[in-house]
mmCIF file with all atom_site columns, C-alpha atoms in Angstrom:
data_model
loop_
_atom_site.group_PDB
_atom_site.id
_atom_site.type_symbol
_atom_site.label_atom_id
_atom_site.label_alt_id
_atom_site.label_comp_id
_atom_site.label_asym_id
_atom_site.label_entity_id
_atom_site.label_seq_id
_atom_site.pdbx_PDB_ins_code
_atom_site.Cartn_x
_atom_site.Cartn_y
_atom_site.Cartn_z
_atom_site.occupancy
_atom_site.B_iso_or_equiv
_atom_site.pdbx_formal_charge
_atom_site.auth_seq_id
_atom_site.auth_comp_id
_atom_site.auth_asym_id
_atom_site.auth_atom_id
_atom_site.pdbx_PDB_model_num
ATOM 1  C CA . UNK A 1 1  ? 0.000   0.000  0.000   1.00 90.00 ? 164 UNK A CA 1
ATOM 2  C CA . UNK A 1 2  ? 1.031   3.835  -0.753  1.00 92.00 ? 165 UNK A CA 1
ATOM 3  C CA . UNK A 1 3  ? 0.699   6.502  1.347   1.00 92.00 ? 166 UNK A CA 1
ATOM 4  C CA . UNK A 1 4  ? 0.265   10.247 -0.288  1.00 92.00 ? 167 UNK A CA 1
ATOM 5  C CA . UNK A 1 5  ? 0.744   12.982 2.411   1.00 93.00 ? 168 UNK A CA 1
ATOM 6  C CA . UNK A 1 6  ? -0.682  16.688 1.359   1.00 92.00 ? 169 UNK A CA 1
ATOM 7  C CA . UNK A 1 7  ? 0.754   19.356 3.509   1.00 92.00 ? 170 UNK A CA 1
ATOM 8  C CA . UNK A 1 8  ? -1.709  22.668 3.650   1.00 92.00 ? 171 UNK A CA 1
ATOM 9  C CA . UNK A 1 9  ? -0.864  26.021 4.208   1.00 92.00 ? 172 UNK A CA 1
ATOM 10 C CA . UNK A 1 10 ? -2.084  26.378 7.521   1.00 90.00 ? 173 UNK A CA 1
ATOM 11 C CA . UNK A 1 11 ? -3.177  23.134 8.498   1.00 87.00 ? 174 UNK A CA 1
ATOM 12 C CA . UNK A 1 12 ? -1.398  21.035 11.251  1.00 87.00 ? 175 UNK A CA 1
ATOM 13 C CA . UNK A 1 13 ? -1.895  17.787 9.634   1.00 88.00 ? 176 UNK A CA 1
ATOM 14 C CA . UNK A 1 14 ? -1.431  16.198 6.763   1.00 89.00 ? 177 UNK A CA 1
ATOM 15 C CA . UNK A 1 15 ? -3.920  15.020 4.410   1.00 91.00 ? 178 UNK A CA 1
ATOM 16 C CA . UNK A 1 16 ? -3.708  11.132 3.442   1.00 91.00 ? 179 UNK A CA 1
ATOM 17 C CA . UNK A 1 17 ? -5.012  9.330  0.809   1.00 91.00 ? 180 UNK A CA 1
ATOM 18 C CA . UNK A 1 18 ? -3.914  5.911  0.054   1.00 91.00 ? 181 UNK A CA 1
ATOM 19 C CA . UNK A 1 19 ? -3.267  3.846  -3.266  1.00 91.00 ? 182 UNK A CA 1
ATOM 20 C CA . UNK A 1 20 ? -2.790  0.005  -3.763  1.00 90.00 ? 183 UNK A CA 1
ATOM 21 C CA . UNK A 1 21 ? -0.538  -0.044 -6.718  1.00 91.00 ? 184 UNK A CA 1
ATOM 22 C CA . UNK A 1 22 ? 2.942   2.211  -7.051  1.00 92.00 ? 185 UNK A CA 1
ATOM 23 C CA . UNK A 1 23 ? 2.250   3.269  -10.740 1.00 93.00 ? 186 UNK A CA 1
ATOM 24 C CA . UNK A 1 24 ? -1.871  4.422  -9.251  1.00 93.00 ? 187 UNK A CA 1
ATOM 25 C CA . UNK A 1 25 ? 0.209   5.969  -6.700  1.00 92.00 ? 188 UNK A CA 1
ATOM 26 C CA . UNK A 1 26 ? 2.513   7.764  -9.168  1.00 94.00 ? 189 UNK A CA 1
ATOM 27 C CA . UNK A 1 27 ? 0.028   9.086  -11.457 1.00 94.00 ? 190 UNK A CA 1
ATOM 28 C CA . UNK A 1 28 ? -1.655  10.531 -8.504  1.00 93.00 ? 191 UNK A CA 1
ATOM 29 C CA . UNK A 1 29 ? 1.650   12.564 -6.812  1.00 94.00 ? 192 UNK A CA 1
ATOM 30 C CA . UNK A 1 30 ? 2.276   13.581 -10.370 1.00 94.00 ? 193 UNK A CA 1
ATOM 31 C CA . UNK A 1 31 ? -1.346  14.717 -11.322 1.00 92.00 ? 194 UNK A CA 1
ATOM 32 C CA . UNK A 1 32 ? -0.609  16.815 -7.335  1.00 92.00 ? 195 UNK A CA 1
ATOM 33 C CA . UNK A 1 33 ? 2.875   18.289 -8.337  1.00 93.00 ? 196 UNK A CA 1
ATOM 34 C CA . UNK A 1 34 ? 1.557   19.448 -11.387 1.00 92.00 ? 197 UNK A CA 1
ATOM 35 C CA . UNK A 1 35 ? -0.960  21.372 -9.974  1.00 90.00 ? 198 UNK A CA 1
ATOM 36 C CA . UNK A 1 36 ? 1.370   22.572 -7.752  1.00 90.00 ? 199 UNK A CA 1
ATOM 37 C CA . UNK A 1 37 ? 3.112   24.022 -10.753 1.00 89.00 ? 200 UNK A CA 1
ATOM 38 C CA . UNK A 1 38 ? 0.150   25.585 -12.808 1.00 86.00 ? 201 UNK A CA 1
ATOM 39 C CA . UNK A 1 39 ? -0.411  28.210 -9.775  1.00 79.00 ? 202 UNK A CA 1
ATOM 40 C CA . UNK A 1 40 ? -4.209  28.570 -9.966  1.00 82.00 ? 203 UNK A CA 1
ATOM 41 C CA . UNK A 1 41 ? -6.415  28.097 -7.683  1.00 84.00 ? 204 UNK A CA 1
ATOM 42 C CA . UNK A 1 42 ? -7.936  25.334 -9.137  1.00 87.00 ? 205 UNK A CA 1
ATOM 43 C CA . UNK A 1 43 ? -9.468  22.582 -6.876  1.00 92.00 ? 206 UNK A CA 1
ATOM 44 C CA . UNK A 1 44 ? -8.137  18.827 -6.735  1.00 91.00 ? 207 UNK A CA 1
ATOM 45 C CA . UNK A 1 45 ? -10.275 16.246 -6.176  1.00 92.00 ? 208 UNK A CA 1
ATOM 46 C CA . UNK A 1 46 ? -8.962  12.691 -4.862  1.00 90.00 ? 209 UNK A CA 1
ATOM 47 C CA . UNK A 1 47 ? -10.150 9.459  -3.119  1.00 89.00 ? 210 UNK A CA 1
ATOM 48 C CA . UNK A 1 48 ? -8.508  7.135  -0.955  1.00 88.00 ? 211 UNK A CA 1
ATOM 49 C CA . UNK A 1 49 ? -8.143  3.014  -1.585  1.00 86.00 ? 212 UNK A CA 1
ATOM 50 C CA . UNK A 1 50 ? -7.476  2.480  1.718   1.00 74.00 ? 213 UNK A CA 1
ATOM 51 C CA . UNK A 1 51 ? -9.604  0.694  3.946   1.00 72.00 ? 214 UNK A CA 1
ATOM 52 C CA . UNK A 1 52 ? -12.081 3.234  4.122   1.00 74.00 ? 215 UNK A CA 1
ATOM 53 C CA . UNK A 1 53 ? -13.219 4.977  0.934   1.00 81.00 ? 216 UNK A CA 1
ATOM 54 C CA . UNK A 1 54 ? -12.178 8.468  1.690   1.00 86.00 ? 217 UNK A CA 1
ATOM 55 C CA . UNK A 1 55 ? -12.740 11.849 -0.410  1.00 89.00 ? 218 UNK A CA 1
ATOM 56 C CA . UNK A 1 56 ? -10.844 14.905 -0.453  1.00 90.00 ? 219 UNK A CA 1
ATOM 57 C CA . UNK A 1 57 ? -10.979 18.621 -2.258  1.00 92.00 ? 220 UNK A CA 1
ATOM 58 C CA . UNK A 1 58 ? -8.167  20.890 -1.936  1.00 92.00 ? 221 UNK A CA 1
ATOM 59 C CA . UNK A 1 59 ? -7.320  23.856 -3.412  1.00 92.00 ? 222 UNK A CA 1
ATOM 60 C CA . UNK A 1 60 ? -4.244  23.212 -5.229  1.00 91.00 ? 223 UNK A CA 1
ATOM 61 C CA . UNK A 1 61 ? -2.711  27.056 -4.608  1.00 90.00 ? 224 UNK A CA 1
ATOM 62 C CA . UNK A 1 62 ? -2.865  25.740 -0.897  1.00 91.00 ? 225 UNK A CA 1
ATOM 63 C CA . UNK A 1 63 ? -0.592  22.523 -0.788  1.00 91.00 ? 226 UNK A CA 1
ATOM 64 C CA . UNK A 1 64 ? 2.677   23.310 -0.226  1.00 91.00 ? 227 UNK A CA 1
ATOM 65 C CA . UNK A 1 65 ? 3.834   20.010 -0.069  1.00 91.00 ? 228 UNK A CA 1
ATOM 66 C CA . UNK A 1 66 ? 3.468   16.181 -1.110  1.00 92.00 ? 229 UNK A CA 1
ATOM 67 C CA . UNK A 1 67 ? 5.117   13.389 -0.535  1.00 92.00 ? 230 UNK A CA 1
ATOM 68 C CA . UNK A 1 68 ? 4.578   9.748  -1.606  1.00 92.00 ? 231 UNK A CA 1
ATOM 69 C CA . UNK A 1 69 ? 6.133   6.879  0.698   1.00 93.00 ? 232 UNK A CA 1
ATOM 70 C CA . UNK A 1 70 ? 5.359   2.651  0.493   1.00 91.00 ? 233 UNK A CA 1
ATOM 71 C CA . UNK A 1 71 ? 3.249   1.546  3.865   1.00 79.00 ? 234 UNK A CA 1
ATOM 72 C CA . UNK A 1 72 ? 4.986   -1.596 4.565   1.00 69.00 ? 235 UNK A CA 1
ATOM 73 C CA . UNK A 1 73 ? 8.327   0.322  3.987   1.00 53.00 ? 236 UNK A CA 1
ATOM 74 C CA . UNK A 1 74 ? 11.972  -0.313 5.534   1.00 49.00 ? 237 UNK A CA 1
ATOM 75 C CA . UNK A 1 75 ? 10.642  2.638  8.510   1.00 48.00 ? 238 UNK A CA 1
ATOM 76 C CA . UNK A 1 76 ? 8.380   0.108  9.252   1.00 46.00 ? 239 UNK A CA 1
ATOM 77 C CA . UNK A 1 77 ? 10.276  -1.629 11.661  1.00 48.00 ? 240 UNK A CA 1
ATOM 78 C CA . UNK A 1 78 ? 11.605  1.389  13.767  1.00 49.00 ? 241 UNK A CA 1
ATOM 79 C CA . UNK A 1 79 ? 8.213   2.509  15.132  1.00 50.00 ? 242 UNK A CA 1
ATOM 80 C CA . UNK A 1 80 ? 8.338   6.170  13.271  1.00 51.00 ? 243 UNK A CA 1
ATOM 81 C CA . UNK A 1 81 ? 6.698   7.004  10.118  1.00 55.00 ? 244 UNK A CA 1
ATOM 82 C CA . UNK A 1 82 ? 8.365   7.541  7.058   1.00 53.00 ? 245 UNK A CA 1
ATOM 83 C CA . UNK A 1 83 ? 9.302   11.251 6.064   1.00 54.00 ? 246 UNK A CA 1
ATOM 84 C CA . UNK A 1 84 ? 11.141  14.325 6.878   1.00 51.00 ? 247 UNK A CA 1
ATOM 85 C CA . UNK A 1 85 ? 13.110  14.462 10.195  1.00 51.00 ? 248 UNK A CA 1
ATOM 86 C CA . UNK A 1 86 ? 15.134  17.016 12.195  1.00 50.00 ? 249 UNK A CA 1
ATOM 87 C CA . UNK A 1 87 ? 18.417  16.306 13.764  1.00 54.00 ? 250 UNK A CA 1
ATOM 88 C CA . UNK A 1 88 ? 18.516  19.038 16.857  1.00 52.00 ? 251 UNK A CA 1
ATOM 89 C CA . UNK A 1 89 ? 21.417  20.959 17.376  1.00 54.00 ? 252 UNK A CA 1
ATOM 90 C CA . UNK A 1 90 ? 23.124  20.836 20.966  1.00 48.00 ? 253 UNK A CA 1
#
């Protein structure tokens, strides 16, 4: 399974839809980041495979950031999801 985060201007949390296959889940972050790149306010419309049938509208001029990571991933194991991290400065 394949996760794809949305991060809103804004918003705390991220928005999650999920996909079953990786090329679904490709054509879907690449159908985001292009509206990411066309800069109008245009609205995108997406649904979740997951377990739940989920539905989602965002305006695209509001995500400011996707990212596209495999559930049952190597991060797995360790207890954290799979993204971004910060190493703190001492």
């Amino acid at each position: 399974m394949f996760t794809i985060d949305l991060t809103v201007k804004n918003t705390a949390f991220p928005i999650s839809i999920e996909r079953k296959s990786a090329e679904d889940a490709e054509a879907v972050y690449q159908v985001i980041v292009a509206a990411m790149h066309s800069g109008n306010p245009d609205i995108v419309e997406l649904q979740s495979e997951g377990k739940t049938e989920k539905k989602v509208a965002v305006r695209a001029s509001e995500i400011s950031g996707v990212q596209l990571t495999q559930k049952d991933g190597s991060a797995a194991g360790t207890g954290r999801p799979p993204g971004f991290f910060a190493i703190a400065a001492e």
